[in-house]
Amino acid sequence: MAAVEGNEASASTSEDPASIAAEDMAVQKREERLRKFRELHLKRNEARKLNHQEVVEEDKRLKLPANWEAKKARLEWELKVEEKKKECIAKGEDYERVKLLEISAEDAERFERKRKKRNPDLGFSDYAAAQLRQYQRLTKQIRPDLEKYAKLREESGEEFYPTSNSLLHGTHVPSKEGVDKMVGDLEKQIQKREKYSRRRSYNDDADIDYINERNAKFNKKAERFYGKYTAEIKQNLERGTAV
């Protein structure tokens, strides 16, 4: 009986390494599965967070104006231009000259084509159209001073936003810089207006050598370019002494 028990004990001890190895393998597989499960869980949470952020950003983009991207690009470009101007002033350089040196001939030609296409010169059609073009040209030159605007808003308080009962006539005093700027702009307009050619008056005593307005313009052009060569021939024809 004792011999049988000894044999069973020896058999159980011989089986222990295999069972221990199997248990270790099972534990490793369970830990590997748990690790993969945790990784999948983290990836799912990260994907859920990114999807939520994308939904929020898309909602913001949908609420923005239709031309927001163009306005944003325009503002960024204006900021770069201002920084470049300040850099040129600090170096004592002319910004317009530096800008022209950095632009290639192809880009300059492309910008010129776009400018002509965007703002074609339609000429004079009527006084209302001329006044509108002058207004648009002047408004494009306006550059508001946001610092002065914020300072004036703080100083004025509630009066900055007038109502129907507000009395604002005569309360605003323009700054000296604003007055000087307006005077300078008016002087430029006067100088530019003086360069315009006025309509020439009709001379009743002039010789009529044309049959209509188109022929009169052609004769003036011909006289301007070839008058000094044909003056003698014209005089002979008028006197009747031409050969």
mmCIF file of C-alpha atoms in Angstrom:
data_model
loop_
_atom_site.group_PDB
_atom_site.id
_atom_site.type_symbol
_atom_site.label_atom_id
_atom_site.label_comp_id
_atom_site.label_asym_id
_atom_site.label_seq_id
_atom_site.Cartn_x
_atom_site.Cartn_y
_atom_site.Cartn_z
ATOM 1 C CA MET A 1 0.000 0.000 0.000
ATOM 2 C CA ALA A 2 2.798 2.343 0.879
ATOM 3 C CA ALA A 3 4.500 1.511 -2.410
ATOM 4 C CA VAL A 4 1.361 2.498 -4.376
ATOM 5 C CA GLU A 5 1.117 5.821 -2.567
ATOM 6 C CA GLY A 6 4.769 6.508 -3.330
ATOM 7 C CA ASN A 7 4.227 5.786 -6.998
ATOM 8 C CA GLU A 8 1.239 8.183 -7.112
ATOM 9 C CA ALA A 9 3.266 10.924 -5.387
ATOM 10 C CA SER A 10 6.146 10.489 -7.812
ATOM 11 C CA ALA A 11 3.701 10.616 -10.737
ATOM 12 C CA SER A 12 2.093 13.837 -9.449
ATOM 13 C CA THR A 13 5.482 15.497 -9.012
ATOM 14 C CA SER A 14 6.443 14.492 -12.553
ATOM 15 C CA GLU A 15 3.273 16.145 -13.910
ATOM 16 C CA ASP A 16 3.726 19.464 -12.019
ATOM 17 C CA PRO A 17 6.129 21.207 -14.543
ATOM 18 C CA ALA A 18 3.767 20.581 -17.460
ATOM 19 C CA SER A 19 0.727 21.847 -15.602
ATOM 20 C CA ILE A 20 2.662 24.874 -14.399
ATOM 21 C CA ALA A 21 3.789 25.667 -17.954
ATOM 22 C CA ALA A 22 0.190 25.325 -19.219
ATOM 23 C CA GLU A 23 -1.068 27.623 -16.489
ATOM 24 C CA ASP A 24 1.661 30.188 -17.304
ATOM 25 C CA MET A 25 0.731 30.033 -20.974
ATOM 26 C CA ALA A 26 -2.917 30.600 -20.142
ATOM 27 C CA VAL A 27 -2.014 33.547 -17.923
ATOM 28 C CA GLN A 28 0.114 35.085 -20.673
ATOM 29 C CA LYS A 29 -2.654 34.647 -23.238
ATOM 30 C CA ARG A 30 -5.153 36.253 -20.859
ATOM 31 C CA GLU A 31 -2.817 39.199 -20.198
ATOM 32 C CA GLU A 32 -2.178 39.613 -23.925
ATOM 33 C CA ARG A 33 -5.924 39.684 -24.604
ATOM 34 C CA LEU A 34 -6.454 42.208 -21.812
ATOM 35 C CA ARG A 35 -3.664 44.377 -23.181
ATOM 36 C CA LYS A 36 -5.154 44.316 -26.686
ATOM 37 C CA PHE A 37 -8.577 45.046 -25.228
ATOM 38 C CA ARG A 38 -7.202 48.079 -23.354
ATOM 39 C CA GLU A 39 -5.463 49.319 -26.521
ATOM 40 C CA LEU A 40 -8.673 48.957 -28.527
ATOM 41 C CA HIS A 41 -10.562 50.742 -25.777
ATOM 42 C CA LEU A 42 -8.077 53.658 -25.837
ATOM 43 C CA LYS A 43 -8.187 53.833 -29.625
ATOM 44 C CA ARG A 44 -11.985 53.916 -29.552
ATOM 45 C CA ASN A 45 -11.979 56.740 -27.021
ATOM 46 C CA GLU A 46 -9.401 58.670 -29.068
ATOM 47 C CA ALA A 47 -11.429 58.193 -32.268
ATOM 48 C CA ARG A 48 -14.573 59.305 -30.466
ATOM 49 C CA LYS A 49 -12.789 62.426 -29.194
ATOM 50 C CA LEU A 50 -11.406 63.269 -32.663
ATOM 51 C CA ASN A 51 -14.829 62.770 -34.241
ATOM 52 C CA HIS A 52 -16.377 65.101 -31.676
ATOM 53 C CA GLN A 53 -13.727 67.747 -32.349
ATOM 54 C CA GLU A 54 -14.274 67.438 -36.098
ATOM 55 C CA VAL A 55 -18.050 67.810 -35.646
ATOM 56 C CA VAL A 56 -17.524 70.943 -33.548
ATOM 57 C CA GLU A 57 -15.102 72.430 -36.110
ATOM 58 C CA GLU A 58 -17.478 71.620 -38.965
ATOM 59 C CA ASP A 59 -20.334 73.278 -37.109
ATOM 60 C CA LYS A 60 -18.168 76.381 -36.625
ATOM 61 C CA ARG A 61 -17.272 76.425 -40.317
ATOM 62 C CA LEU A 62 -20.922 76.138 -41.319
ATOM 63 C CA LYS A 63 -21.820 79.097 -39.107
ATOM 64 C CA LEU A 64 -19.099 81.293 -40.656
ATOM 65 C CA PRO A 65 -19.870 83.547 -43.670
ATOM 66 C CA ALA A 66 -19.507 82.097 -47.139
ATOM 67 C CA ASN A 67 -16.415 84.176 -47.969
ATOM 68 C CA TRP A 68 -14.700 83.689 -44.605
ATOM 69 C CA GLU A 69 -11.713 81.828 -46.063
ATOM 70 C CA ALA A 70 -11.080 84.607 -48.582
ATOM 71 C CA LYS A 71 -11.369 87.264 -45.864
ATOM 72 C CA LYS A 72 -9.007 85.318 -43.608
ATOM 73 C CA ALA A 73 -6.435 84.978 -46.384
ATOM 74 C CA ARG A 74 -6.803 88.680 -47.159
ATOM 75 C CA LEU A 75 -6.233 89.665 -43.508
ATOM 76 C CA GLU A 76 -3.191 87.402 -43.245
ATOM 77 C CA TRP A 77 -1.781 88.959 -46.417
ATOM 78 C CA GLU A 78 -2.369 92.483 -45.073
ATOM 79 C CA LEU A 79 -0.594 91.576 -41.822
ATOM 80 C CA LYS A 80 2.395 90.281 -43.791
ATOM 81 C CA VAL A 81 2.452 93.491 -45.826
ATOM 82 C CA GLU A 82 2.387 95.638 -42.669
ATOM 83 C CA GLU A 83 5.220 93.615 -41.138
ATOM 84 C CA LYS A 84 7.243 93.955 -44.359
ATOM 85 C CA LYS A 85 6.660 97.724 -44.399
ATOM 86 C CA LYS A 86 7.834 98.047 -40.787
ATOM 87 C CA GLU A 87 10.907 95.961 -41.603
ATOM 88 C CA CYS A 88 11.729 98.169 -44.609
ATOM 89 C CA ILE A 89 11.268 101.337 -42.536
ATOM 90 C CA ALA A 90 13.594 99.954 -39.868
ATOM 91 C CA LYS A 91 16.234 99.207 -42.528
ATOM 92 C CA GLY A 92 15.710 102.562 -44.260
ATOM 93 C CA GLU A 93 14.540 100.960 -47.519
ATOM 94 C CA ASP A 94 11.716 101.855 -49.879
ATOM 95 C CA TYR A 95 8.935 99.275 -49.555
ATOM 96 C CA GLU A 96 7.605 99.795 -53.103
ATOM 97 C CA ARG A 97 11.075 99.228 -54.558
ATOM 98 C CA VAL A 98 11.630 96.101 -52.442
ATOM 99 C CA LYS A 99 8.220 94.750 -53.445
ATOM 100 C CA LEU A 100 8.913 95.273 -57.140
ATOM 101 C CA LEU A 101 12.288 93.558 -56.834
ATOM 102 C CA GLU A 102 10.674 90.486 -55.274
ATOM 103 C CA ILE A 103 7.962 90.143 -57.954
ATOM 104 C CA SER A 104 8.846 88.247 -61.113
ATOM 105 C CA ALA A 105 7.821 89.395 -64.579
ATOM 106 C CA GLU A 106 5.280 86.549 -64.931
ATOM 107 C CA ASP A 107 3.613 87.411 -61.615
ATOM 108 C CA ALA A 108 3.518 91.119 -62.469
ATOM 109 C CA GLU A 109 1.863 90.377 -65.808
ATOM 110 C CA ARG A 110 -0.653 88.075 -64.154
ATOM 111 C CA PHE A 111 -1.509 90.671 -61.478
ATOM 112 C CA GLU A 112 -1.969 93.322 -64.165
ATOM 113 C CA ARG A 113 -4.367 91.092 -66.115
ATOM 114 C CA LYS A 114 -6.375 90.375 -62.974
ATOM 115 C CA ARG A 115 -6.490 94.066 -62.063
ATOM 116 C CA LYS A 116 -7.763 95.066 -65.507
ATOM 117 C CA LYS A 117 -10.326 92.289 -65.431
ATOM 118 C CA ARG A 118 -11.509 93.167 -61.929
ATOM 119 C CA ASN A 119 -11.650 96.935 -62.424
ATOM 120 C CA PRO A 120 -12.076 97.705 -66.134
ATOM 121 C CA ASP A 121 -12.020 101.348 -67.142
ATOM 122 C CA LEU A 122 -15.446 101.880 -68.661
ATOM 123 C CA GLY A 123 -14.818 105.538 -69.340
ATOM 124 C CA PHE A 124 -17.336 108.297 -68.798
ATOM 125 C CA SER A 125 -20.961 107.232 -69.209
ATOM 126 C CA ASP A 126 -22.810 109.748 -67.033
ATOM 127 C CA TYR A 127 -22.191 111.929 -63.994
ATOM 128 C CA ALA A 128 -23.852 109.487 -61.597
ATOM 129 C CA ALA A 129 -21.482 106.687 -62.648
ATOM 130 C CA ALA A 130 -18.496 109.027 -62.391
ATOM 131 C CA GLN A 131 -19.558 110.050 -58.885
ATOM 132 C CA LEU A 132 -19.962 106.386 -57.870
ATOM 133 C CA ARG A 133 -16.472 105.536 -59.162
ATOM 134 C CA GLN A 134 -15.027 108.491 -57.249
ATOM 135 C CA TYR A 135 -16.813 107.361 -54.070
ATOM 136 C CA GLN A 136 -15.554 103.778 -54.418
ATOM 137 C CA ARG A 137 -11.996 104.979 -55.056
ATOM 138 C CA LEU A 138 -12.036 107.192 -51.957
ATOM 139 C CA THR A 139 -13.573 104.542 -49.682
ATOM 140 C CA LYS A 140 -10.907 102.006 -50.697
ATOM 141 C CA GLN A 141 -8.247 104.421 -49.431
ATOM 142 C CA ILE A 142 -9.792 104.615 -45.945
ATOM 143 C CA ARG A 143 -7.757 102.815 -43.289
ATOM 144 C CA PRO A 144 -9.518 102.973 -39.896
ATOM 145 C CA ASP A 145 -7.449 103.466 -36.752
ATOM 146 C CA LEU A 146 -8.731 100.746 -34.418
ATOM 147 C CA GLU A 147 -6.762 102.055 -31.420
ATOM 148 C CA LYS A 148 -8.399 105.492 -31.640
ATOM 149 C CA TYR A 149 -11.753 103.816 -32.202
ATOM 150 C CA ALA A 150 -11.424 101.755 -29.008
ATOM 151 C CA LYS A 151 -10.195 104.802 -27.048
ATOM 152 C CA LEU A 152 -13.117 106.921 -28.246
ATOM 153 C CA ARG A 153 -15.547 104.160 -27.344
ATOM 154 C CA GLU A 154 -14.142 103.972 -23.815
ATOM 155 C CA GLU A 155 -14.265 107.753 -23.390
ATOM 156 C CA SER A 156 -17.797 108.125 -24.767
ATOM 157 C CA GLY A 157 -19.344 105.242 -22.850
ATOM 158 C CA GLU A 158 -23.049 104.832 -23.565
ATOM 159 C CA GLU A 159 -23.086 107.959 -25.726
ATOM 160 C CA PHE A 160 -20.939 106.102 -28.253
ATOM 161 C CA TYR A 161 -24.103 104.264 -29.364
ATOM 162 C CA PRO A 162 -26.609 107.065 -30.026
ATOM 163 C CA THR A 163 -30.349 106.636 -29.931
ATOM 164 C CA SER A 164 -33.209 108.654 -31.386
ATOM 165 C CA ASN A 165 -33.020 111.015 -28.382
ATOM 166 C CA SER A 166 -29.269 111.677 -28.670
ATOM 167 C CA LEU A 167 -28.045 115.129 -29.669
ATOM 168 C CA LEU A 168 -24.774 114.692 -31.568
ATOM 169 C CA HIS A 169 -24.770 117.763 -33.803
ATOM 170 C CA GLY A 170 -21.755 119.935 -33.083
ATOM 171 C CA THR A 171 -20.292 117.641 -30.423
ATOM 172 C CA HIS A 172 -17.668 115.960 -32.596
ATOM 173 C CA VAL A 173 -14.328 117.757 -32.943
ATOM 174 C CA PRO A 174 -12.112 116.356 -35.713
ATOM 175 C CA SER A 175 -8.445 115.799 -34.978
ATOM 176 C CA LYS A 176 -5.704 117.842 -36.604
ATOM 177 C CA GLU A 177 -4.388 114.747 -38.372
ATOM 178 C CA GLY A 178 -7.826 114.066 -39.862
ATOM 179 C CA VAL A 179 -8.193 117.646 -41.089
ATOM 180 C CA ASP A 180 -4.703 117.599 -42.624
ATOM 181 C CA LYS A 181 -5.475 114.322 -44.339
ATOM 182 C CA MET A 182 -8.712 115.688 -45.787
ATOM 183 C CA VAL A 183 -6.979 118.864 -47.013
ATOM 184 C CA GLY A 184 -4.211 116.827 -48.640
ATOM 185 C CA ASP A 185 -6.739 114.597 -50.390
ATOM 186 C CA LEU A 186 -8.673 117.618 -51.687
ATOM 187 C CA GLU A 187 -5.476 119.191 -53.003
ATOM 188 C CA LYS A 188 -4.644 115.966 -54.835
ATOM 189 C CA GLN A 189 -8.105 115.945 -56.397
ATOM 190 C CA ILE A 190 -7.688 119.561 -57.530
ATOM 191 C CA GLN A 191 -4.280 118.845 -59.064
ATOM 192 C CA LYS A 192 -5.605 115.778 -60.842
ATOM 193 C CA ARG A 193 -8.655 117.673 -62.107
ATOM 194 C CA GLU A 194 -6.439 120.408 -63.577
ATOM 195 C CA LYS A 195 -4.689 117.831 -65.767
ATOM 196 C CA TYR A 196 -7.913 116.829 -67.479
ATOM 197 C CA SER A 197 -8.355 118.164 -71.004
ATOM 198 C CA ARG A 198 -11.453 120.302 -71.328
ATOM 199 C CA ARG A 199 -13.877 119.960 -74.184
ATOM 200 C CA ARG A 200 -12.781 122.153 -77.054
ATOM 201 C CA SER A 201 -15.320 124.711 -78.197
ATOM 202 C CA TYR A 202 -16.567 124.722 -81.762
ATOM 203 C CA ASN A 203 -15.078 127.400 -84.036
ATOM 204 C CA ASP A 204 -17.613 128.766 -86.529
ATOM 205 C CA ASP A 205 -14.929 130.644 -88.549
ATOM 206 C CA ALA A 206 -12.808 127.551 -89.204
ATOM 207 C CA ASP A 207 -12.711 126.105 -92.723
ATOM 208 C CA ILE A 208 -15.067 123.216 -93.305
ATOM 209 C CA ASP A 209 -13.041 120.440 -94.920
ATOM 210 C CA TYR A 210 -15.058 117.477 -93.737
ATOM 211 C CA ILE A 211 -18.405 115.851 -94.425
ATOM 212 C CA ASN A 212 -19.188 114.431 -90.963
ATOM 213 C CA GLU A 213 -17.726 114.140 -87.450
ATOM 214 C CA ARG A 214 -15.830 110.976 -88.234
ATOM 215 C CA ASN A 215 -14.229 112.579 -91.283
ATOM 216 C CA ALA A 216 -13.346 115.667 -89.223
ATOM 217 C CA LYS A 217 -11.486 113.531 -86.655
ATOM 218 C CA PHE A 218 -9.649 111.712 -89.453
ATOM 219 C CA ASN A 219 -8.626 115.012 -91.051
ATOM 220 C CA LYS A 220 -7.287 116.296 -87.722
ATOM 221 C CA LYS A 221 -5.193 113.168 -87.273
ATOM 222 C CA ALA A 222 -3.885 113.378 -90.820
ATOM 223 C CA GLU A 223 -3.027 117.057 -90.348
ATOM 224 C CA ARG A 224 -1.219 116.294 -87.095
ATOM 225 C CA PHE A 225 0.976 113.596 -88.612
ATOM 226 C CA TYR A 226 1.397 114.709 -92.245
ATOM 227 C CA GLY A 227 0.556 118.419 -92.198
ATOM 228 C CA LYS A 228 4.136 119.638 -92.397
ATOM 229 C CA TYR A 229 4.748 117.465 -95.477
ATOM 230 C CA THR A 230 1.589 118.409 -97.367
ATOM 231 C CA ALA A 231 1.339 122.126 -96.492
ATOM 232 C CA GLU A 232 2.695 123.274 -99.873
ATOM 233 C CA ILE A 233 0.453 120.915 -101.841
ATOM 234 C CA LYS A 234 -2.587 122.106 -99.895
ATOM 235 C CA GLN A 235 -1.733 125.770 -100.556
ATOM 236 C CA ASN A 236 -1.289 125.114 -104.300
ATOM 237 C CA LEU A 237 -4.653 123.359 -104.436
ATOM 238 C CA GLU A 238 -6.343 126.241 -102.648
ATOM 239 C CA ARG A 239 -4.745 128.811 -105.031
ATOM 240 C CA GLY A 240 -5.404 126.664 -108.082
ATOM 241 C CA THR A 241 -1.762 126.618 -109.127
ATOM 242 C CA ALA A 242 -1.179 122.921 -108.601
ATOM 243 C CA VAL A 243 0.378 121.093 -111.539
#
